[in-house]
Amino acid sequence: MAQLALDGEGSLQRQLYRSLRAAILDGEPGPGRRLPATRVLAGDVGVSRNTVLQAYDQLLAEGYLTARGGSGTYVADTLPDERVAVGQLAGGGRGRDSAAPPRAPRLSLAAQRMLDVVPRGMSWNLRTVPLPYDFRYGAPAFGDLPLETWWRIMGRRARHLSARRLSYSKPGGAPELREALAAYLRRARGVVCSPEQVIVVHGTQQAIDLTIRMLVDPGDRVIVEDPHYPGIAFNAAAAGAELVGVPVDDDGLCVDRLDAAAPARLVCVTPSHQFPTGGVLPLARRLELLRFAEREDALILEDDYDSEFRFDGRPIESLQGLDQNGRVLYAGTASKLLFPSLRLGWLVVPAPLRRPFLHAQALADTGSATLEQLALADFIEDGHLERHVRRSRTRNGARRAALLEALATHFGERAIVSGTDAGLHVMLWLPELAAAHVPALCDEARARGVGVYEVTGFYRQPPKEAALLLGYATLIEKAIGDGVARLAEAYAAVAAR
Amino acid sequence: MAQLALDGEGSLQRQLYRSLRAAILDGEPGPGRRLPATRVLAGDVGVSRNTVLQAYDQLLAEGYLTARGGSGTYVADTLPDERVAVGQLAGGGRGRDSAAPPRAPRLSLAAQRMLDVVPRGMSWNLRTVPLPYDFRYGAPAFGDLPLETWWRIMGRRARHLSARRLSYSKPGGAPELREALAAYLRRARGVVCSPEQVIVVHGTQQAIDLTIRMLVDPGDRVIVEDPHYPGIAFNAAAAGAELVGVPVDDDGLCVDRLDAAAPARLVCVTPSHQFPTGGVLPLARRLELLRFAEREDALILEDDYDSEFRFDGRPIESLQGLDQNGRVLYAGTASKLLFPSLRLGWLVVPAPLRRPFLHAQALADTGSATLEQLALADFIEDGHLERHVRRSRTRNGARRAALLEALATHFGERAIVSGTDAGLHVMLWLPELAAAHVPALCDEARARGVGVYEVTGFYRQPPKEAALLLGYATLIEKAIGDGVARLAEAYAAVAAR
């Protein structure tokens, strides 16, 4: 039976019920297969046996499971959804055309490529049992958010939303937000664009998706940094692109390795804070990257996901601001500046791409909810965003200092920390530990209430040394210190094996 | 110079400024081209000459335009966005590599197909000057909406949104909403599914997009009703599908014409209320359509966009509820039940397609804003949705009666009305008028404050008789009567030519 995970919504019994039902509908376990004994499953998932019994009972009552005397609990041969469909048939009485199960629908090549590349069982950011010291990366500093201000602005806009604003709007986004973003991005990130070049999207992933759809054909080569954010590689591979990884060092992408990867249609980079290793691409490399794109007739997707949080040194402006030849598409997100479930991001495209990208958005989903767009426009215009970034940068700087100090205290020479200049996470290299021991280290840490995360999934060529990703934005300094102390205990336990 | 249209945001001067800037950035008019004289443009757009002067002045000040003595106003040879980019170059002093403008980026085949099929200048639902009698279709009855209740629920959810709900969530949607929708769709539409089969999307267009991406390869045949909603044809054509139209009659899709269109991968239908002609597909045709899909190994996309509003006869349940073989994907939308700028819809997929569609959503954009999803779940669970639908159905029934009565009074035998059983619009056939006169009729109506809309854009083979689409949900009965009277005047003026 596949690994079951709870989604954290409602009672444990309800969560387990949902998780089991989803697994059954996915055909794992398949029809007629036996379920684990309640005692076993309770131990595996970490809930009481009574919780499992209740979930099994509900699934039995609904016909997903059948009990066979004393021999256990089995998945039903016919799932209730199929039976109900027959029962509701308005024509009445017409049985299945045959006893065979329905043929599985034929998928497109894009869908097949997607299923090939996305790991089986991938659950997309599934939530697990909360940990007291969770160094989860990717989440912003929820505690720093001026949520009261945000909801007040949302409420004000909601009360004044006209019928016209309740209705459909053009793709690209609300004009107010596009203007506010163009001005903000120029101030904060040196992005040079008119509001018409700004396309409001649902987040970085949609920026990636639209870019690949509009620019990449099956067989085209796409260069990604190695390591990189996996959402980009999955998407490009599903589009049939040939992915080539170019290594990074402490300064980000090794631009001298680009020519060996040519020709390419698209180069996907995180120049302000390489994901996940954290390097900041120096100016000379930026210019070389732009020259490469111009020479190769390639485009560049700049993923600027968290560069507002920069702690040391002079802020480095966006690659887009250096681009004279319309080669750079710039993607940013509200997920790190505000919060991810807002589902707002922005893609700035070169002027000649404006029209195709607007059409593409119209055909993909026609755009984002108007209320949130108008609220974000107000939030930027009224200065709340930049005020929040300044305050949160200070507080994240304190968290980062606590993390670096704790790592120095508890790991000393055994650890090397990289990617500390910017962003909301660091990478922790453990050169005395082989990469193969990282899963055990994560397990030992988890047993001590500490969440740390592997990096191998981000690599095309995983490193031989052990490394962990540690996000720190959601923790207070005390928890950071205590968590690192416990992580050091876990490390000692694994190293001693 | 291309037709300029105002977007209705802010002052007229600001709207015209934006519209002109967008046109210039699109290269129409191109660098060095002369703009119309202010008096001419003022007349064309329907604003004062002073408004045009102010817009020109702002664009002159920003460098988009140049004035040449007494000879008029011209588009600048170099647009300011390009100049600023060079000016900000951190390396300093490096000029353009050449004087030539940047090469236009090469687009993917999908993008090229999209640009081929989407009409040039397509502005996606651009708003125009408000009309007192606007029979615009597609908008719900804004006046009927229980907006106070809706914003109250949004506010309540917002105040209690935990850090977990502010963070990323799994694709598919919030569990609460998927459960509420599965139960609602079963009650209201006879849809048979588990919550796991429900995928919360941004609206019908994303349901179409995901379906075509997962099921259709370039060269595959997709059957659409003729006429049909254009968003589906554009999307399928951009995917490289071969589109085949099958005619409809008063009862919807002519299923006896399906075999001639075979083989097909996907059949896109609106069985509850054919868009736009309004036929309701009878049971025998539904069963024949399902048999066709099973025989041809094809899938069916059921677009159930407004069937909650049904006025005469027994409610007909969804095609999905009749499907025993996992052939039907069911799409619904909050755009007609609540309001379009909420950007929420739902796609119910056969169980074997659950996993690929979840992955596809994760790679497309990872899903919708959590707050709106939780609010909609509460709105359904608390009974507000069905209460609203009942009330709004009564009120839309009254509007429809006023429309039919006014059409009978003012047009009599000269008009045939179809599609009156359900939905929020009707089709008005004018058999004594040639289709070629419809644009003139729309213009004459507009001059009298009446908005009516052409149907030819929905057809692959446009009808020879004149026809108009009339939505009525946003108008009060008095305005409906007055608007039809004025439409009859416009009709008389055109018929007399």
Coordinates of N, CA, C and O in Angstrom, one line a residue, chain A residues 207-346:
Chain A
A207 N 3.8 31.6 -14.6 CA 4.7 32.3 -15.4 C 5.6 31.3 -16.2 O 5.8 31.5 -17.4
I208 N 6.0 30.3 -15.6 CA 6.8 29.2 -16.2 C 6.0 28.6 -17.3 O 6.4 28.4 -18.4
D209 N 4.7 28.2 -17.0 CA 3.9 27.5 -17.9 C 3.6 28.3 -19.2 O 3.7 27.8 -20.3
L210 N 3.2 29.6 -19.0 CA 3.0 30.4 -20.2 C 4.2 30.6 -21.0 O 4.2 30.5 -22.2
T211 N 5.4 30.8 -20.3 CA 6.6 31.0 -21.1 C 7.0 29.7 -21.9 O 7.3 29.9 -23.1
I212 N 6.8 28.6 -21.3 CA 7.2 27.4 -22.1 C 6.2 27.1 -23.2 O 6.6 26.8 -24.3
R213 N 4.9 27.4 -22.9 CA 3.9 27.2 -24.0 C 4.2 28.1 -25.2 O 4.0 27.7 -26.3
M214 N 4.5 29.3 -24.9 CA 4.7 30.3 -26.0 C 6.0 30.2 -26.7 O 6.1 30.7 -27.8
L215 N 7.0 29.6 -26.1 CA 8.4 29.7 -26.6 C 9.0 28.3 -27.0 O 10.0 28.3 -27.7
V216 N 8.5 27.2 -26.4 CA 9.2 26.0 -26.5 C 8.4 24.9 -27.3 O 7.3 24.7 -26.9
D217 N 9.0 24.4 -28.3 CA 8.4 23.3 -29.1 C 9.0 21.9 -28.6 O 10.1 21.9 -28.0
P218 N 8.3 20.8 -28.8 CA 8.9 19.5 -28.5 C 10.2 19.4 -29.2 O 10.3 19.8 -30.4
G219 N 11.2 18.9 -28.5 CA 12.6 18.8 -29.1 C 13.5 20.0 -28.9 O 14.7 19.9 -29.0
D220 N 12.9 21.1 -28.6 CA 13.7 22.3 -28.3 C 14.5 22.1 -27.0 O 14.1 21.4 -26.1
R221 N 15.7 22.7 -27.0 CA 16.5 22.6 -25.8 C 16.2 23.7 -24.8 O 16.2 24.9 -25.2
V222 N 16.1 23.4 -23.5 CA 15.9 24.3 -22.4 C 17.0 24.1 -21.4 O 17.2 23.0 -21.0
I223 N 17.7 25.2 -21.1 CA 18.8 25.1 -20.2 C 18.3 25.5 -18.8 O 17.6 26.5 -18.6
V224 N 18.5 24.6 -17.8 CA 18.2 24.9 -16.4 C 19.5 24.9 -15.6 O 20.4 24.3 -15.9
E225 N 19.4 25.7 -14.5 CA 20.5 25.6 -13.6 C 20.5 24.2 -12.9 O 19.4 23.7 -12.7
D226 N 21.6 23.7 -12.6 CA 21.7 22.4 -11.8 C 22.4 22.7 -10.5 O 23.6 22.9 -10.5
P227 N 21.6 22.8 -9.4 CA 20.2 22.4 -9.2 C 19.2 23.5 -9.6 O 19.6 24.7 -9.9
H228 N 17.9 23.2 -9.5 CA 16.9 24.1 -9.9 C 15.5 23.8 -9.3 O 15.4 22.7 -8.8
Y229 N 14.6 24.7 -9.3 CA 13.2 24.4 -8.9 C 12.6 23.4 -9.7 O 12.5 23.5 -11.0
P230 N 12.1 22.3 -9.2 CA 11.6 21.2 -10.0 C 10.4 21.5 -10.9 O 10.2 20.9 -12.0
G231 N 9.6 22.4 -10.5 CA 8.4 22.8 -11.2 C 8.7 23.2 -12.6 O 7.9 23.0 -13.6
I232 N 9.9 23.8 -12.8 CA 10.3 24.2 -14.2 C 10.7 23.0 -15.0 O 10.4 22.9 -16.2
A233 N 11.4 22.1 -14.4 CA 11.9 20.9 -15.2 C 10.7 20.0 -15.6 O 10.6 19.5 -16.7
F234 N 9.7 19.8 -14.6 CA 8.6 19.0 -14.9 C 7.8 19.6 -16.1 O 7.4 18.9 -17.0
N235 N 7.6 20.9 -16.0 CA 6.8 21.6 -17.0 C 7.5 21.5 -18.4 O 6.8 21.2 -19.4
A236 N 8.8 21.8 -18.4 CA 9.5 21.8 -19.7 C 9.5 20.4 -20.3 O 9.4 20.1 -21.5
A237 N 9.7 19.4 -19.4 CA 9.8 18.0 -19.9 C 8.4 17.6 -20.4 O 8.3 16.9 -21.4
A238 N 7.3 18.0 -19.8 CA 6.0 17.7 -20.2 C 5.8 18.3 -21.6 O 5.0 17.7 -22.4
A239 N 6.4 19.4 -21.8 CA 6.3 20.1 -23.1 C 7.1 19.5 -24.2 O 7.1 19.9 -25.4
G240 N 7.9 18.5 -23.8 CA 8.7 17.7 -24.8 C 10.1 18.4 -25.0 O 10.8 18.0 -25.9
A241 N 10.4 19.3 -24.1 CA 11.7 20.0 -24.3 C 12.9 19.0 -23.9 O 12.7 18.1 -23.1
E242 N 14.0 19.2 -24.5 CA 15.2 18.5 -24.1 C 15.9 19.4 -23.0 O 16.3 20.5 -23.2
L243 N 16.0 18.9 -21.8 CA 16.5 19.6 -20.7 C 18.0 19.4 -20.5 O 18.5 18.3 -20.5
V244 N 18.7 20.5 -20.4 CA 20.2 20.4 -20.2 C 20.5 21.2 -18.9 O 20.1 22.4 -18.8
G245 N 21.2 20.6 -18.0 CA 21.6 21.3 -16.8 C 22.9 21.9 -16.9 O 23.8 21.3 -17.4
V246 N 23.1 23.1 -16.5 CA 24.4 23.8 -16.4 C 24.7 24.0 -14.9 O 23.9 24.5 -14.2
P247 N 25.9 23.6 -14.5 CA 26.2 23.7 -13.0 C 26.2 25.1 -12.5 O 26.4 26.1 -13.3
V248 N 26.1 25.2 -11.2 CA 26.2 26.5 -10.5 C 27.4 26.4 -9.5 O 27.8 25.3 -9.1
D249 N 28.0 27.5 -9.2 CA 28.9 27.5 -8.1 C 28.5 28.6 -7.1 O 27.3 29.0 -7.1
D250 N 29.4 29.0 -6.2 CA 28.9 30.0 -5.2 C 28.4 31.3 -5.7 O 27.7 32.0 -5.0
D251 N 28.7 31.6 -7.0 CA 28.2 32.8 -7.6 C 27.1 32.5 -8.6 O 26.8 33.3 -9.5
G252 N 26.4 31.4 -8.5 CA 25.3 31.1 -9.4 C 25.8 30.4 -10.6 O 26.8 29.7 -10.7
L253 N 25.0 30.6 -11.7 CA 25.2 29.9 -12.9 C 26.6 30.0 -13.5 O 27.2 31.1 -13.6
C254 N 27.3 28.9 -13.9 CA 28.6 28.9 -14.5 C 28.4 29.3 -15.9 O 28.2 28.4 -16.8
V255 N 28.5 30.6 -16.2 CA 28.1 31.0 -17.6 C 29.2 30.5 -18.6 O 28.9 30.4 -19.8
D256 N 30.3 30.2 -18.2 CA 31.4 29.7 -19.1 C 31.0 28.3 -19.6 O 31.6 27.8 -20.5
R257 N 30.0 27.7 -19.0 CA 29.6 26.3 -19.4 C 28.4 26.4 -20.3 O 27.8 25.4 -20.8
L258 N 27.9 27.6 -20.6 CA 26.7 27.8 -21.5 C 26.9 27.3 -22.9 O 26.1 26.7 -23.5
D259 N 28.1 27.7 -23.5 CA 28.3 27.4 -24.9 C 28.2 25.9 -25.1 O 27.7 25.5 -26.2
A260 N 28.7 25.1 -24.2 CA 28.7 23.7 -24.3 C 27.3 23.2 -24.3 O 27.0 22.1 -24.8
A261 N 26.3 23.9 -23.8 CA 24.9 23.5 -23.7 C 24.1 24.1 -24.9 O 22.9 23.7 -25.0
A262 N 24.7 24.9 -25.7 CA 24.0 25.5 -26.9 C 23.8 24.4 -28.0 O 24.5 23.4 -28.0
P263 N 22.8 24.6 -28.9 CA 21.9 25.7 -28.9 C 20.7 25.5 -28.0 O 20.4 24.4 -27.7
A264 N 20.1 26.6 -27.5 CA 19.0 26.5 -26.6 C 17.9 27.5 -27.0 O 18.3 28.6 -27.5
R265 N 16.7 27.2 -26.7 CA 15.6 28.1 -26.9 C 15.4 29.1 -25.7 O 15.0 30.2 -25.9
L266 N 15.7 28.5 -24.5 CA 15.3 29.2 -23.3 C 16.3 28.8 -22.2 O 16.7 27.7 -22.1
V267 N 16.7 29.8 -21.5 CA 17.6 29.6 -20.3 C 16.8 30.1 -19.1 O 16.4 31.2 -19.0
C268 N 16.6 29.2 -18.1 CA 15.9 29.5 -16.9 C 16.8 29.7 -15.8 O 17.6 28.8 -15.4
V269 N 16.8 30.9 -15.2 CA 17.8 31.2 -14.2 C 17.1 31.9 -13.0 O 16.1 32.5 -13.1
T270 N 17.9 31.9 -11.8 CA 17.5 32.6 -10.6 C 18.7 33.4 -10.2 O 19.4 33.1 -9.2
P271 N 19.0 34.5 -11.0 CA 20.2 35.2 -10.8 C 20.3 36.0 -9.4 O 21.4 36.2 -9.0
S272 N 19.2 36.4 -8.8 CA 19.3 37.1 -7.6 C 19.5 36.3 -6.4 O 20.0 36.8 -5.4
H273 N 19.2 35.0 -6.5 CA 19.3 34.1 -5.3 C 19.1 32.7 -5.9 O 18.0 32.2 -5.9
Q274 N 20.2 32.1 -6.3 CA 20.1 30.8 -7.0 C 19.3 29.8 -6.2 O 19.6 29.7 -5.0
F275 N 18.3 29.2 -6.8 CA 17.5 28.2 -6.0 C 18.1 26.8 -6.3 O 18.1 26.4 -7.5
P276 N 18.4 26.1 -5.3 CA 18.4 26.5 -3.9 C 19.7 26.9 -3.3 O 19.8 27.2 -2.1
T277 N 20.8 26.9 -4.0 CA 22.1 27.0 -3.4 C 22.4 28.4 -2.9 O 23.3 28.6 -2.0
G278 N 21.7 29.4 -3.5 CA 21.8 30.8 -2.9 C 22.8 31.7 -3.5 O 22.9 32.9 -3.0
G279 N 23.5 31.4 -4.5 CA 24.5 32.3 -5.1 C 23.8 33.5 -5.8 O 22.7 33.4 -6.2
V280 N 24.6 34.6 -5.8 CA 24.1 35.8 -6.4 C 24.9 36.0 -7.7 O 26.1 36.2 -7.6
L281 N 24.3 36.1 -8.8 CA 25.1 36.1 -10.1 C 25.7 37.5 -10.2 O 25.0 38.5 -10.2
P282 N 27.1 37.6 -10.4 CA 27.8 38.9 -10.5 C 27.5 39.5 -11.9 O 27.1 38.8 -12.8
L283 N 27.7 40.8 -11.9 CA 27.4 41.6 -13.1 C 28.0 41.0 -14.3 O 27.4 40.9 -15.4
A284 N 29.3 40.7 -14.2 CA 30.0 40.2 -15.4 C 29.3 38.9 -16.0 O 29.2 38.8 -17.2
R285 N 28.9 38.0 -15.1 CA 28.2 36.8 -15.6 C 26.8 37.2 -16.2 O 26.3 36.6 -17.1
R286 N 26.2 38.2 -15.6 CA 24.9 38.6 -16.1 C 25.0 39.1 -17.5 O 24.2 38.7 -18.4
L287 N 26.0 39.9 -17.8 CA 26.2 40.4 -19.1 C 26.6 39.3 -20.1 O 26.1 39.3 -21.2
E288 N 27.4 38.4 -19.6 CA 27.7 37.2 -20.5 C 26.5 36.4 -20.8 O 26.3 35.9 -21.9
L289 N 25.6 36.2 -19.8 CA 24.4 35.5 -20.1 C 23.5 36.2 -21.1 O 23.0 35.6 -22.0
L290 N 23.4 37.5 -21.0 CA 22.6 38.3 -22.0 C 23.2 38.2 -23.4 O 22.5 38.0 -24.4
R291 N 24.6 38.2 -23.4 CA 25.2 38.1 -24.7 C 25.0 36.7 -25.3 O 24.8 36.5 -26.5
F292 N 25.0 35.7 -24.5 CA 24.8 34.3 -24.9 C 23.4 34.2 -25.5 O 23.2 33.7 -26.6
A293 N 22.4 34.8 -24.8 CA 21.0 34.8 -25.3 C 20.9 35.5 -26.7 O 20.2 35.0 -27.6
E294 N 21.6 36.6 -26.8 CA 21.5 37.4 -28.0 C 22.2 36.6 -29.2 O 21.6 36.5 -30.3
R295 N 23.3 36.0 -28.9 CA 24.1 35.2 -29.9 C 23.3 34.0 -30.3 O 23.2 33.7 -31.5
E296 N 22.6 33.4 -29.4 CA 22.0 32.1 -29.7 C 20.5 32.3 -30.1 O 19.8 31.3 -30.3
D297 N 20.0 33.5 -30.1 CA 18.6 33.8 -30.3 C 17.8 33.0 -29.3 O 16.7 32.4 -29.6
A298 N 18.2 33.0 -28.1 CA 17.5 32.3 -27.0 C 16.8 33.4 -26.1 O 17.2 34.6 -26.2
L299 N 15.9 33.0 -25.3 CA 15.3 33.9 -24.4 C 15.6 33.4 -23.0 O 16.1 32.3 -22.8
I300 N 15.5 34.3 -22.0 CA 15.9 34.0 -20.6 C 14.6 34.2 -19.7 O 14.0 35.2 -19.8
L301 N 14.4 33.2 -18.9 CA 13.3 33.4 -17.9 C 14.0 33.6 -16.6 O 14.7 32.7 -16.0
E302 N 13.8 34.8 -16.0 CA 14.4 35.2 -14.8 C 13.4 35.0 -13.7 O 12.4 35.7 -13.6
D303 N 13.7 34.1 -12.8 CA 12.8 33.8 -11.7 C 13.3 34.5 -10.5 O 14.3 34.1 -9.9
D304 N 12.6 35.6 -10.1 CA 13.1 36.5 -9.0 C 12.3 36.3 -7.8 O 11.6 37.2 -7.3
Y305 N 12.3 35.1 -7.3 CA 11.3 34.6 -6.3 C 11.3 35.3 -4.9 O 10.3 35.4 -4.3
D306 N 12.5 35.6 -4.4 CA 12.6 36.1 -3.1 C 13.7 37.1 -2.9 O 14.2 37.3 -1.7
S307 N 14.1 37.8 -3.9 CA 15.3 38.7 -3.8 C 15.0 39.9 -3.0 O 16.0 40.7 -2.7
E308 N 13.7 40.3 -2.7 CA 13.5 41.4 -1.9 C 14.2 41.3 -0.5 O 14.5 42.3 0.2
F309 N 14.4 40.0 -0.1 CA 15.1 39.8 1.2 C 16.5 39.6 1.0 O 17.0 38.5 0.8
R310 N 17.2 40.7 1.0 CA 18.7 40.7 0.8 C 19.3 41.4 2.0 O 19.0 42.5 2.4
F311 N 20.4 40.7 2.5 CA 20.9 41.1 3.8 C 22.2 41.8 3.7 O 22.5 42.8 4.4
D312 N 23.1 41.3 2.9 CA 24.5 41.9 2.8 C 24.7 42.5 1.5 O 24.2 42.0 0.5
G313 N 25.5 43.5 1.5 CA 26.0 44.0 0.2 C 25.0 44.9 -0.5 O 23.8 45.0 -0.1
R314 N 25.4 45.5 -1.6 CA 24.6 46.3 -2.4 C 23.5 45.5 -3.0 O 23.8 44.4 -3.5
P315 N 22.3 46.0 -3.1 CA 21.3 45.2 -3.8 C 21.6 45.1 -5.3 O 22.1 46.1 -5.8
I316 N 21.4 43.9 -5.8 CA 21.7 43.8 -7.2 C 20.4 43.8 -7.9 O 19.4 43.1 -7.6
E317 N 20.3 44.6 -9.0 CA 19.0 44.8 -9.7 C 18.8 43.6 -10.6 O 19.6 42.7 -10.7
S318 N 17.6 43.5 -11.1 CA 17.2 42.4 -11.9 C 18.0 42.3 -13.2 O 18.6 43.3 -13.7
L319 N 18.1 41.1 -13.7 CA 18.7 40.8 -15.0 C 17.9 41.6 -16.1 O 18.5 42.1 -17.0
Q320 N 16.6 41.6 -15.9 CA 15.7 42.3 -16.9 C 16.2 43.7 -17.1 O 16.1 44.2 -18.2
G321 N 16.6 44.4 -16.0 CA 16.9 45.8 -16.2 C 18.2 46.0 -17.0 O 18.5 47.1 -17.4
L322 N 19.0 45.0 -17.1 CA 20.2 45.1 -17.9 C 20.0 44.7 -19.4 O 20.9 44.9 -20.2
D323 N 18.8 44.2 -19.7 CA 18.6 43.6 -21.0 C 18.2 44.7 -22.0 O 17.2 45.4 -21.8
Q324 N 19.0 44.8 -23.0 CA 18.7 45.8 -24.1 C 18.0 45.3 -25.3 O 17.6 46.0 -26.1
N325 N 17.9 44.0 -25.3 CA 17.4 43.4 -26.6 C 16.2 42.6 -26.5 O 15.9 41.7 -27.3
G326 N 15.4 42.8 -25.4 CA 14.1 42.1 -25.3 C 14.3 40.6 -25.2 O 13.5 39.8 -25.7
R327 N 15.3 40.2 -24.4 CA 15.6 38.8 -24.2 C 15.1 38.2 -22.9 O 15.0 36.9 -22.8
V328 N 14.7 39.0 -22.0 CA 14.4 38.5 -20.6 C 12.9 38.6 -20.3 O 12.3 39.6 -20.5
L329 N 12.4 37.5 -19.8 CA 11.1 37.5 -19.2 C 11.3 37.4 -17.7 O 12.1 36.5 -17.3
Y330 N 10.7 38.3 -17.0 CA 10.9 38.4 -15.5 C 9.7 37.9 -14.8 O 8.6 38.4 -15.0
A331 N 9.9 37.0 -13.9 CA 8.8 36.4 -13.1 C 9.0 36.8 -11.6 O 10.1 36.5 -11.0
G332 N 8.0 37.3 -11.0 CA 8.0 37.5 -9.5 C 6.7 37.0 -8.9 O 5.8 36.6 -9.6
T333 N 6.7 36.9 -7.6 CA 5.5 36.3 -6.9 C 5.2 37.0 -5.6 O 6.1 37.5 -4.9
A334 N 3.9 37.0 -5.3 CA 3.4 37.5 -4.0 C 3.5 36.4 -2.9 O 3.3 36.7 -1.8
S335 N 3.9 35.2 -3.3 CA 4.0 34.1 -2.4 C 5.0 34.4 -1.3 O 4.8 33.9 -0.1
K336 N 6.1 35.0 -1.6 CA 7.1 35.3 -0.6 C 6.9 36.7 0.1 O 7.3 36.9 1.2
L337 N 6.3 37.6 -0.7 CA 6.1 39.0 -0.2 C 4.9 39.0 0.7 O 4.9 39.8 1.7
L338 N 3.8 38.3 0.3 CA 2.6 38.2 1.2 C 2.4 36.8 1.6 O 3.0 36.3 2.5
F339 N 1.6 36.1 0.9 CA 1.4 34.6 1.2 C 1.0 33.8 0.0 O 0.4 34.3 -0.9
P340 N 1.4 32.5 0.0 CA 1.2 31.7 -1.2 C -0.3 31.5 -1.6 O -0.6 31.5 -2.8
S341 N -1.2 31.4 -0.6 CA -2.5 31.0 -1.0 C -3.3 32.2 -1.6 O -4.4 32.1 -2.0
L342 N -2.6 33.4 -1.7 CA -3.2 34.5 -2.4 C -3.2 34.2 -3.9 O -4.0 34.7 -4.6
R343 N -2.2 33.4 -4.3 CA -2.1 33.0 -5.7 C -2.0 34.2 -6.7 O -2.8 34.3 -7.6
L344 N -1.1 35.0 -6.4 CA -0.8 36.1 -7.4 C 0.7 36.2 -7.6 O 1.5 36.0 -6.7
G345 N 1.0 36.4 -8.9 CA 2.4 36.6 -9.3 C 2.4 37.5 -10.5 O 1.3 38.0 -10.9
W346 N 3.5 37.8 -11.1 CA 3.6 38.7 -12.2 C 4.7 38.2 -13.2 O 5.7 37.7 -12.8

